[in-house]
Amino acid sequence: MLLQLNFKSGKPVYLQVVDQIKAAAASGTLQSGEPLPSIRPLAEELRVNRNTVAKAYAELESQGIIETLPGKGCFLKPNNSPLRKEVRRKLLTEEIDQAIIQAHHLQVPASEFLQLVRERLEALEERKRNAEEKQGNNV
Amino acid sequence: MSEPIIEIKGLSYAYSKSEAVHDLNLTVSPGRCYGLFGRNGAGKTTTMKCLLNLLRPKSGCINLFGLDPAKNEVEVKSRLAYVPDAVAFYPWMTVRETLDYLASFRAHWNKDVEQDLISRFRLVPDQKTGGLSKGQRTQVALLAAICPEPELLLLDEPTSGLDPIVRREFIETVIGAYQEGEPGKRTILVSTHLISEFEGLIDEFTIVDRGRNVLTLGSDEARGRYQKIRARFVQPPAVTQFAGAIRTKIDGREVEIIANGGGPEILEKLRGMSPESLTSEALTLEEVFVATLKST
């Protein structure tokens, strides 16, 4: 799996790992039931503190994205969030609000903003399709 | 909070008349990887030597594992390992003999880790240490520091003067082989001026300059707080002062600001001035180091 850390993003390093694994899961690059790299080799490869990767995995586990099977490692869980629907909506609303505020400051009007959202959703779908095709070819 | 592994309070040390460390404070909690950053001659090695009881502090107090290293030297030293910047071994001994000799001082020595690292570093056990390169000597020293699985690893400028491959391997080994153990029993203090290569490993740091504390911060916190903001305007800007900026550079229509904590307000103000372009990024730890020492 390809993770790219950026120390200039201002985002805590463990959160970058969390967000990129979530993105890989959403786009299908990482399929449910697939194993995640173990903490030690991933930390060595990224050259980050082992505790940073451990913290990221703990966070992913508490969000219900991955599960740890004793003696086997960490795996991506099937996509069923343990959170109730309203909680999920609320979490997403907060993120959307941030994007809306940003759009306001960048003087991106509502219509253009919505168009952009549609484009990004399509881009994600496209990546998902590509990942599925690749998966199909491998079988 | 658990008891700190290292606690330095008001440490001062002078070589004859020149003061190397002045009223230095530093606290390292268990399981942390702590960076001690400073320019050459800032007092990093003197601090390390005081921790190891190789130098007696002029004033102040030091505790390692809650113990005084001068009074409990044997116990303290049995729980830590030290890799200096210049490593010396008996040149007539082979790598194997050197490791056996160093292991003889230790109550515990992990043979599996030793085997793993000998092959990882491609060391030849029958080679005399006198014929080793600087990189290989550092590798033997790191190996000898990790095999006893100490609770504290003190690294003093460990990668200076090494080639990039050896540096990379060094850091990967510290992450992989050393940090593998029980997290609360794997604490690292690393002094360096090669900050960028330790960026991902360090979770908290102190910058020292001329023997004094300048800044202590968590790494994520530092990268969240220090920002480099760049803006370009149609006309040279009328405003040249920005509250919260630690450095402002104006070059015609372009403005570059280093902010410490006041980033959002400065960005808001710049946006109000209708810039052609506006970007901001976090400072890396090395840039925080440079910005901090330039503004003092």
Short mmCIF file of C-alpha atoms in Angstrom, two decimals:
data_model
loop_
_atom_site.label_atom_id
_atom_site.label_comp_id
_atom_site.label_asym_id
_atom_site.label_seq_id
_atom_site.Cartn_x
_atom_site.Cartn_y
_atom_site.Cartn_z
CA MET A 1 0.00 0.00 0.00
CA LEU A 2 1.24 3.43 -0.84
CA LEU A 3 1.08 6.01 1.92
CA GLN A 4 2.48 9.48 1.41
CA LEU A 5 3.23 11.50 4.50
CA ASN A 6 3.58 15.24 4.24
CA PHE A 7 5.17 17.06 7.15
CA LYS A 8 4.15 20.39 5.62
CA SER A 9 0.42 19.72 5.77
CA GLY A 10 0.18 20.75 9.42
CA LYS A 11 -1.96 17.67 10.07
CA PRO A 12 -0.80 15.31 12.84
CA VAL A 13 1.12 12.41 11.31
CA TYR A 14 -1.07 9.67 12.78
CA LEU A 15 -4.17 11.39 11.32
CA GLN A 16 -2.57 11.39 7.88
CA VAL A 17 -2.19 7.62 8.16
CA VAL A 18 -5.81 7.29 9.35
CA ASP A 19 -7.19 9.45 6.53
CA GLN A 20 -5.17 7.77 3.80
CA ILE A 21 -6.22 4.29 4.87
CA LYS A 22 -9.84 5.47 4.97
CA ALA A 23 -9.42 6.94 1.48
CA ALA A 24 -7.88 3.68 0.22
CA ALA A 25 -10.84 1.77 1.68
CA ALA A 26 -13.39 4.16 0.16
CA SER A 27 -11.82 3.96 -3.29
CA GLY A 28 -11.47 0.19 -3.21
CA THR A 29 -7.66 0.25 -3.34
CA LEU A 30 -7.94 -1.65 -0.09
CA GLN A 31 -10.68 -4.33 -0.12
CA SER A 32 -12.59 -5.56 2.90
CA GLY A 33 -10.94 -8.57 4.49
CA GLU A 34 -7.58 -7.54 3.08
CA PRO A 35 -4.70 -7.41 5.59
CA LEU A 36 -3.04 -4.12 6.45
CA PRO A 37 0.74 -4.00 6.71
CA SER A 38 1.98 -4.83 10.20
CA ILE A 39 2.96 -1.92 12.40
CA ARG A 40 6.71 -2.54 12.42
CA PRO A 41 7.39 -2.77 8.65
CA LEU A 42 5.04 0.12 7.94
CA ALA A 43 6.75 2.33 10.54
CA GLU A 44 10.17 1.36 9.14
CA GLU A 45 9.08 2.06 5.57
CA LEU A 46 7.55 5.44 6.42
CA ARG A 47 10.40 6.12 8.85
CA VAL A 48 8.01 7.29 11.51
CA ASN A 49 7.78 6.45 15.17
CA ARG A 50 6.26 3.02 15.75
CA ASN A 51 3.85 4.60 18.25
CA THR A 52 2.50 6.88 15.52
CA VAL A 53 1.44 3.91 13.39
CA ALA A 54 0.10 2.09 16.46
CA LYS A 55 -1.96 5.17 17.35
CA ALA A 56 -3.33 5.40 13.79
CA TYR A 57 -4.36 1.73 13.83
CA ALA A 58 -5.98 2.14 17.25
CA GLU A 59 -7.94 5.10 15.89
CA LEU A 60 -9.02 3.14 12.80
CA GLU A 61 -10.12 0.29 15.01
CA SER A 62 -12.16 2.55 17.28
CA GLN A 63 -13.85 4.02 14.20
CA GLY A 64 -14.76 0.50 13.09
CA ILE A 65 -12.70 0.68 9.87
CA ILE A 66 -10.31 -2.14 10.72
CA GLU A 67 -10.24 -5.06 13.12
CA THR A 68 -7.37 -6.81 14.84
CA LEU A 69 -7.38 -10.59 14.82
CA PRO A 70 -5.05 -11.85 17.55
CA GLY A 71 -1.95 -13.44 16.06
CA LYS A 72 -3.02 -12.59 12.50
CA GLY A 73 -2.80 -8.82 12.28
CA CYS A 74 -5.12 -6.04 11.18
CA PHE A 75 -7.76 -6.36 8.49
CA LEU A 76 -10.12 -3.99 6.74
CA LYS A 77 -13.67 -4.56 7.96
CA PRO A 78 -16.68 -4.80 5.66
CA ASN A 79 -18.20 -1.38 5.27
CA ASN A 80 -20.77 -1.26 8.02
CA SER A 81 -20.24 1.59 10.38
CA PRO A 82 -21.08 0.81 13.99
CA LEU A 83 -22.45 4.34 14.38
CA ARG A 84 -26.15 5.14 14.21
CA LYS A 85 -27.36 6.93 11.11
CA GLU A 86 -27.89 10.32 12.80
CA VAL A 87 -24.39 10.20 14.29
CA ARG A 88 -22.94 9.42 10.89
CA ARG A 89 -24.89 12.30 9.34
CA LYS A 90 -23.74 14.67 12.07
CA LEU A 91 -20.06 13.76 11.60
CA LEU A 92 -20.35 14.30 7.87
CA THR A 93 -22.24 17.57 8.33
CA GLU A 94 -19.33 18.98 10.31
CA GLU A 95 -16.91 18.13 7.50
CA ILE A 96 -19.23 19.60 4.87
CA ASP A 97 -19.60 22.80 6.88
CA GLN A 98 -15.83 23.19 6.91
CA ALA A 99 -15.72 22.82 3.13
CA ILE A 100 -18.57 25.33 2.72
CA ILE A 101 -16.76 27.90 4.88
CA GLN A 102 -13.62 27.35 2.83
CA ALA A 103 -15.61 27.78 -0.40
CA HIS A 104 -17.01 31.06 0.88
CA HIS A 105 -13.54 32.44 1.57
CA LEU A 106 -12.25 31.28 -1.79
CA GLN A 107 -15.25 32.92 -3.45
CA VAL A 108 -16.53 29.70 -4.99
CA PRO A 109 -20.29 30.12 -5.53
CA ALA A 110 -22.82 27.48 -4.44
CA SER A 111 -23.51 26.12 -7.94
CA GLU A 112 -19.81 25.67 -8.65
CA PHE A 113 -19.32 24.09 -5.21
CA LEU A 114 -22.07 21.53 -5.86
CA GLN A 115 -20.66 20.80 -9.32
CA LEU A 116 -17.26 20.20 -7.70
CA VAL A 117 -18.80 17.81 -5.16
CA ARG A 118 -20.40 15.83 -8.02
CA GLU A 119 -17.08 15.71 -9.87
CA ARG A 120 -15.25 14.45 -6.79
CA LEU A 121 -17.87 11.76 -6.16
CA GLU A 122 -17.51 10.63 -9.77
CA ALA A 123 -13.72 10.62 -9.47
CA LEU A 124 -13.98 8.35 -6.43
CA GLU A 125 -16.42 6.05 -8.27
CA GLU A 126 -13.97 5.91 -11.17
CA ARG A 127 -11.12 4.90 -8.87
CA LYS A 128 -13.35 2.31 -7.28
CA ARG A 129 -14.19 0.84 -10.72
CA ASN A 130 -10.51 0.74 -11.68
CA ALA A 131 -9.63 -0.99 -8.42
CA GLU A 132 -12.40 -3.57 -9.01
CA GLU A 133 -11.20 -4.23 -12.56
CA LYS A 134 -7.68 -4.75 -11.31
CA GLN A 135 -9.02 -7.06 -8.62
CA GLY A 136 -10.94 -8.97 -11.30
CA ASN A 137 -7.83 -9.33 -13.45
CA ASN A 138 -5.85 -10.71 -10.53
CA VAL A 139 -8.32 -13.51 -9.86
CA MET B 1 1.39 10.81 34.38
CA SER B 2 4.01 8.17 34.94
CA GLU B 3 7.37 9.13 36.36
CA PRO B 4 9.73 10.67 33.79
CA ILE B 5 12.65 8.63 32.50
CA ILE B 6 14.86 11.71 32.26
CA GLU B 7 14.49 14.79 34.41
CA ILE B 8 16.98 17.64 34.16
CA LYS B 9 16.45 20.71 36.33
CA GLY B 10 18.54 23.86 36.18
CA LEU B 11 21.59 22.09 34.77
CA SER B 12 24.72 24.21 34.35
CA TYR B 13 28.16 23.12 33.28
CA ALA B 14 31.31 25.06 32.39
CA TYR B 15 34.61 23.97 30.84
CA SER B 16 37.11 26.07 32.82
CA LYS B 17 35.69 29.55 32.25
CA SER B 18 33.37 29.07 29.28
CA GLU B 19 29.86 28.03 30.19
CA ALA B 20 28.56 25.23 27.95
CA VAL B 21 25.14 24.64 29.53
CA HIS B 22 23.18 27.20 31.49
CA ASP B 23 20.09 26.48 33.60
CA LEU B 24 18.83 23.77 31.25
CA ASN B 25 15.53 21.97 31.92
CA LEU B 26 14.30 18.87 30.16
CA THR B 27 11.78 16.13 30.96
CA VAL B 28 11.33 12.95 28.93
CA SER B 29 8.36 10.67 29.63
CA PRO B 30 8.51 6.88 29.17
CA GLY B 31 8.05 5.65 25.61
CA ARG B 32 8.79 8.98 23.99
CA CYS B 33 11.28 9.73 21.27
CA TYR B 34 12.70 13.06 22.33
CA GLY B 35 14.87 15.32 20.17
CA LEU B 36 17.54 17.64 21.50
CA PHE B 37 18.22 20.11 18.71
CA GLY B 38 20.99 22.64 18.60
CA ARG B 39 23.78 23.99 16.45
CA ASN B 40 27.34 22.78 16.87
CA GLY B 41 28.53 23.87 20.30
CA ALA B 42 25.02 24.48 21.66
CA GLY B 43 25.63 22.18 24.63
CA LYS B 44 24.04 18.93 23.39
CA THR B 45 27.02 16.65 23.99
CA THR B 46 27.78 18.28 27.35
CA THR B 47 24.20 17.55 28.40
CA MET B 48 24.53 13.92 27.26
CA LYS B 49 27.80 13.55 29.16
CA CYS B 50 26.19 14.92 32.31
CA LEU B 51 23.39 12.33 31.93
CA LEU B 52 26.04 9.61 31.69
CA ASN B 53 27.89 10.97 34.73
CA LEU B 54 30.97 11.51 32.58
CA LEU B 55 30.84 15.17 33.61
CA ARG B 56 29.79 16.49 37.01
CA PRO B 57 27.25 19.34 36.73
CA LYS B 58 28.29 22.66 38.24
CA SER B 59 24.73 23.09 39.48
CA GLY B 60 21.27 21.68 38.96
CA CYS B 61 20.02 18.15 39.28
CA ILE B 62 19.62 15.15 37.03
CA ASN B 63 17.42 12.13 37.53
CA LEU B 64 17.34 9.05 35.34
CA PHE B 65 14.61 6.50 36.11
CA GLY B 66 14.08 8.57 39.27
CA LEU B 67 17.69 7.92 40.35
CA ASP B 68 20.73 10.16 40.69
CA PRO B 69 23.24 8.91 38.07
CA ALA B 70 26.19 9.95 40.28
CA LYS B 71 24.96 7.96 43.28
CA ASN B 72 23.46 4.98 41.45
CA GLU B 73 25.83 4.80 38.53
CA VAL B 74 25.78 1.02 38.04
CA GLU B 75 22.02 0.66 38.15
CA VAL B 76 21.43 3.67 35.89
CA LYS B 77 23.99 2.52 33.33
CA SER B 78 22.61 -1.01 33.30
CA ARG B 79 19.26 0.36 32.14
CA LEU B 80 20.50 2.57 29.31
CA ALA B 81 22.71 2.44 26.23
CA TYR B 82 24.63 5.19 24.53
CA VAL B 83 25.74 5.72 20.94
CA PRO B 84 28.20 8.62 20.63
CA ASP B 85 29.03 10.43 17.40
CA ALA B 86 32.60 9.12 17.25
CA VAL B 87 32.76 5.43 18.10
CA ALA B 88 36.00 3.79 19.22
CA PHE B 89 36.63 0.07 19.75
CA TYR B 90 39.79 -1.91 20.46
CA PRO B 91 41.12 -2.15 16.91
CA TRP B 92 42.76 -5.57 17.39
CA MET B 93 39.46 -7.22 18.32
CA THR B 94 37.18 -8.70 15.69
CA VAL B 95 33.52 -7.67 15.41
CA ARG B 96 32.57 -10.94 17.12
CA GLU B 97 35.05 -10.42 19.97
CA THR B 98 33.93 -6.81 20.39
CA LEU B 99 30.28 -7.83 20.68
CA ASP B 100 31.12 -10.62 23.15
CA TYR B 101 33.21 -8.18 25.17
CA LEU B 102 30.40 -5.59 25.27
CA ALA B 103 27.80 -8.28 26.02
CA SER B 104 29.87 -9.40 29.02
CA PHE B 105 28.94 -6.14 30.78
CA ARG B 106 25.23 -6.77 30.29
CA ALA B 107 22.82 -8.90 32.29
CA HIS B 108 20.67 -9.39 29.19
CA TRP B 109 21.61 -9.70 25.50
CA ASN B 110 19.14 -10.63 22.78
CA LYS B 111 20.98 -13.07 20.49
CA ASP B 112 18.21 -13.12 17.88
CA VAL B 113 18.33 -9.35 17.49
CA GLU B 114 22.13 -9.59 17.26
CA GLN B 115 21.97 -12.17 14.44
CA ASP B 116 19.28 -10.20 12.64
CA LEU B 117 21.25 -6.96 12.75
CA ILE B 118 24.61 -8.53 11.83
CA SER B 119 23.06 -9.80 8.60
CA ARG B 120 21.04 -6.64 8.03
CA PHE B 121 24.18 -4.51 8.30
CA ARG B 122 26.19 -7.12 6.32
CA LEU B 123 28.89 -7.14 9.02
CA VAL B 124 31.67 -9.73 8.85
CA PRO B 125 32.16 -11.24 12.35
CA ASP B 126 35.87 -12.13 11.81
CA GLN B 127 36.82 -8.66 10.65
CA LYS B 128 39.02 -6.62 12.98
CA THR B 129 37.22 -3.45 14.13
CA GLY B 130 40.34 -1.45 13.23
CA GLY B 131 39.47 -2.01 9.57
CA LEU B 132 35.84 -0.91 9.80
CA SER B 133 34.55 2.23 8.10
CA LYS B 134 32.94 5.00 10.15
CA GLY B 135 29.51 3.76 9.07
CA GLN B 136 30.28 0.18 10.09
CA ARG B 137 31.65 1.29 13.47
CA THR B 138 28.40 3.17 14.10
CA GLN B 139 26.44 0.07 13.08
CA VAL B 140 28.37 -2.08 15.56
CA ALA B 141 27.78 0.55 18.26
CA LEU B 142 24.03 0.65 17.50
CA LEU B 143 23.86 -3.14 17.50
CA ALA B 144 25.63 -3.23 20.87
CA ALA B 145 23.21 -0.59 22.19
CA ILE B 146 20.04 -2.40 21.06
CA CYS B 147 20.87 -6.03 21.98
CA PRO B 148 20.71 -5.41 25.77
CA GLU B 149 17.19 -4.02 25.15
CA PRO B 150 17.72 -1.02 27.44
CA GLU B 151 14.87 1.14 28.71
CA LEU B 152 16.64 4.25 27.46
CA LEU B 153 18.64 4.81 24.30
CA LEU B 154 20.86 7.91 24.23
CA LEU B 155 21.95 8.89 20.73
CA ASP B 156 24.42 11.76 20.40
CA GLU B 157 24.66 13.04 16.82
CA PRO B 158 24.49 9.41 15.72
CA THR B 159 24.22 9.96 11.96
CA SER B 160 26.58 12.88 11.37
CA GLY B 161 29.28 12.03 8.86
CA LEU B 162 27.52 8.89 7.60
CA ASP B 163 26.41 8.23 4.05
CA PRO B 164 22.67 8.41 3.25
CA ILE B 165 22.18 4.64 3.02
CA VAL B 166 23.73 4.02 6.43
CA ARG B 167 21.70 6.89 7.92
CA ARG B 168 18.50 5.44 6.55
CA GLU B 169 19.31 1.98 7.90
CA PHE B 170 20.24 3.50 11.25
CA ILE B 171 16.86 5.17 11.67
CA GLU B 172 14.93 2.15 10.38
CA THR B 173 16.78 0.00 12.92
CA VAL B 174 15.93 2.33 15.77
CA ILE B 175 12.25 2.22 14.72
CA GLY B 176 12.13 -1.49 13.94
CA ALA B 177 14.51 -3.32 16.23
CA TYR B 178 14.53 -0.97 19.22
CA GLN B 179 10.93 0.26 19.32
CA GLU B 180 9.62 -3.30 18.88
CA GLY B 181 9.57 -3.93 22.65
CA GLU B 182 7.06 -2.93 25.31
CA PRO B 183 6.28 0.73 24.41
CA GLY B 184 6.69 2.19 27.92
CA LYS B 185 10.15 0.61 28.16
CA ARG B 186 11.58 2.05 24.97
CA THR B 187 12.54 5.69 25.44
CA ILE B 188 14.89 7.56 23.11
CA LEU B 189 16.80 10.81 23.53
CA VAL B 190 18.51 11.85 20.33
CA SER B 191 20.64 14.94 19.92
CA THR B 192 21.13 16.12 16.38
CA HIS B 193 21.36 19.01 14.01
CA LEU B 194 20.32 16.76 11.10
CA ILE B 195 16.70 17.27 12.01
CA SER B 196 14.92 16.36 8.81
CA GLU B 197 15.94 12.73 8.85
CA PHE B 198 14.53 12.24 12.35
CA GLU B 199 11.35 14.22 11.58
CA GLY B 200 8.97 11.24 11.63
CA LEU B 201 10.55 9.62 14.65
CA ILE B 202 10.57 12.51 17.09
CA ASP B 203 7.42 13.23 19.04
CA GLU B 204 8.71 16.01 21.26
CA PHE B 205 11.79 18.23 21.18
CA THR B 206 13.80 20.93 22.88
CA ILE B 207 15.86 23.47 20.97
CA VAL B 208 18.97 24.61 22.82
CA ASP B 209 21.17 27.52 21.90
CA ARG B 210 24.32 28.62 23.70
CA GLY B 211 23.49 26.17 26.47
CA ARG B 212 20.00 27.51 27.13
CA ASN B 213 16.48 26.23 26.47
CA VAL B 214 14.92 28.12 23.59
CA LEU B 215 11.82 26.09 22.77
CA THR B 216 10.15 22.87 23.91
CA LEU B 217 7.18 21.54 21.94
CA GLY B 218 5.45 18.42 20.65
CA SER B 219 6.26 17.77 16.98
CA ASP B 220 2.64 17.70 15.75
CA GLU B 221 1.91 20.78 17.83
CA ALA B 222 4.90 22.61 16.31
CA ARG B 223 3.85 21.74 12.77
CA GLY B 224 0.31 22.87 13.58
CA ARG B 225 1.46 26.17 15.02
CA TYR B 226 4.28 27.34 12.77
CA GLN B 227 3.15 28.31 9.28
CA LYS B 228 4.76 29.78 6.22
CA ILE B 229 2.28 32.02 4.43
CA ARG B 230 2.88 33.37 0.95
CA ALA B 231 0.74 35.97 -0.82
CA ARG B 232 1.09 37.84 -4.10
CA PHE B 233 -0.77 41.06 -4.85
CA VAL B 234 -1.45 43.12 -7.97
CA GLN B 235 0.28 46.10 -6.37
CA PRO B 236 2.95 46.11 -3.65
CA PRO B 237 0.91 45.86 -0.44
CA ALA B 238 0.29 48.94 1.70
CA VAL B 239 0.32 46.95 4.94
CA THR B 240 3.77 45.75 5.93
CA GLN B 241 3.21 44.75 9.56
CA PHE B 242 1.26 41.68 10.58
CA ALA B 243 0.50 40.97 14.21
CA GLY B 244 1.68 37.49 15.21
CA ALA B 245 4.31 37.24 12.46
CA ILE B 246 7.75 36.23 13.67
CA ARG B 247 9.27 37.15 10.31
CA THR B 248 7.90 39.16 7.40
CA LYS B 249 9.65 39.41 4.08
CA ILE B 250 8.23 41.72 1.41
CA ASP B 251 9.64 41.55 -2.08
CA GLY B 252 7.74 43.86 -4.41
CA ARG B 253 4.27 42.34 -4.82
CA GLU B 254 5.13 39.23 -2.83
CA VAL B 255 4.84 38.72 0.90
CA GLU B 256 6.26 35.81 2.87
CA ILE B 257 5.35 35.51 6.52
CA ILE B 258 6.41 33.03 9.17
CA ALA B 259 3.69 32.81 11.79
CA ASN B 260 3.80 31.21 15.20
CA GLY B 261 0.22 30.49 16.22
CA GLY B 262 -1.30 33.56 14.58
CA GLY B 263 -1.59 31.93 11.14
CA PRO B 264 -5.41 31.92 10.81
CA GLU B 265 -5.69 35.64 11.69
CA ILE B 266 -2.90 36.59 9.29
CA LEU B 267 -4.51 34.53 6.51
CA GLU B 268 -7.85 36.24 7.20
CA LYS B 269 -6.23 39.66 6.99
CA LEU B 270 -4.40 38.82 3.75
CA ARG B 271 -7.62 37.48 2.20
CA GLY B 272 -9.22 40.84 2.95
CA MET B 273 -6.51 42.49 0.85
CA SER B 274 -7.65 40.52 -2.28
CA PRO B 275 -4.44 38.72 -3.14
CA GLU B 276 -3.78 37.15 -6.56
CA SER B 277 -2.59 34.05 -4.79
CA LEU B 278 -2.42 32.93 -1.19
CA THR B 279 -0.85 29.74 0.15
CA SER B 280 0.12 28.43 3.53
CA GLU B 281 2.02 25.38 4.67
CA ALA B 282 3.33 24.04 7.94
CA LEU B 283 6.98 24.41 8.81
CA THR B 284 8.97 21.21 9.09
CA LEU B 285 10.85 20.72 12.36
CA GLU B 286 14.05 21.81 10.63
CA GLU B 287 12.36 25.03 9.47
CA VAL B 288 10.98 25.60 12.99
CA PHE B 289 14.55 25.21 14.25
CA VAL B 290 15.93 27.74 11.76
CA ALA B 291 13.08 30.22 12.30
CA THR B 292 13.44 29.99 16.08
CA LEU B 293 17.18 30.56 16.14
CA LYS B 294 17.03 33.35 13.59
CA SER B 295 14.45 35.29 15.59
CA THR B 296 16.33 35.13 18.90
#
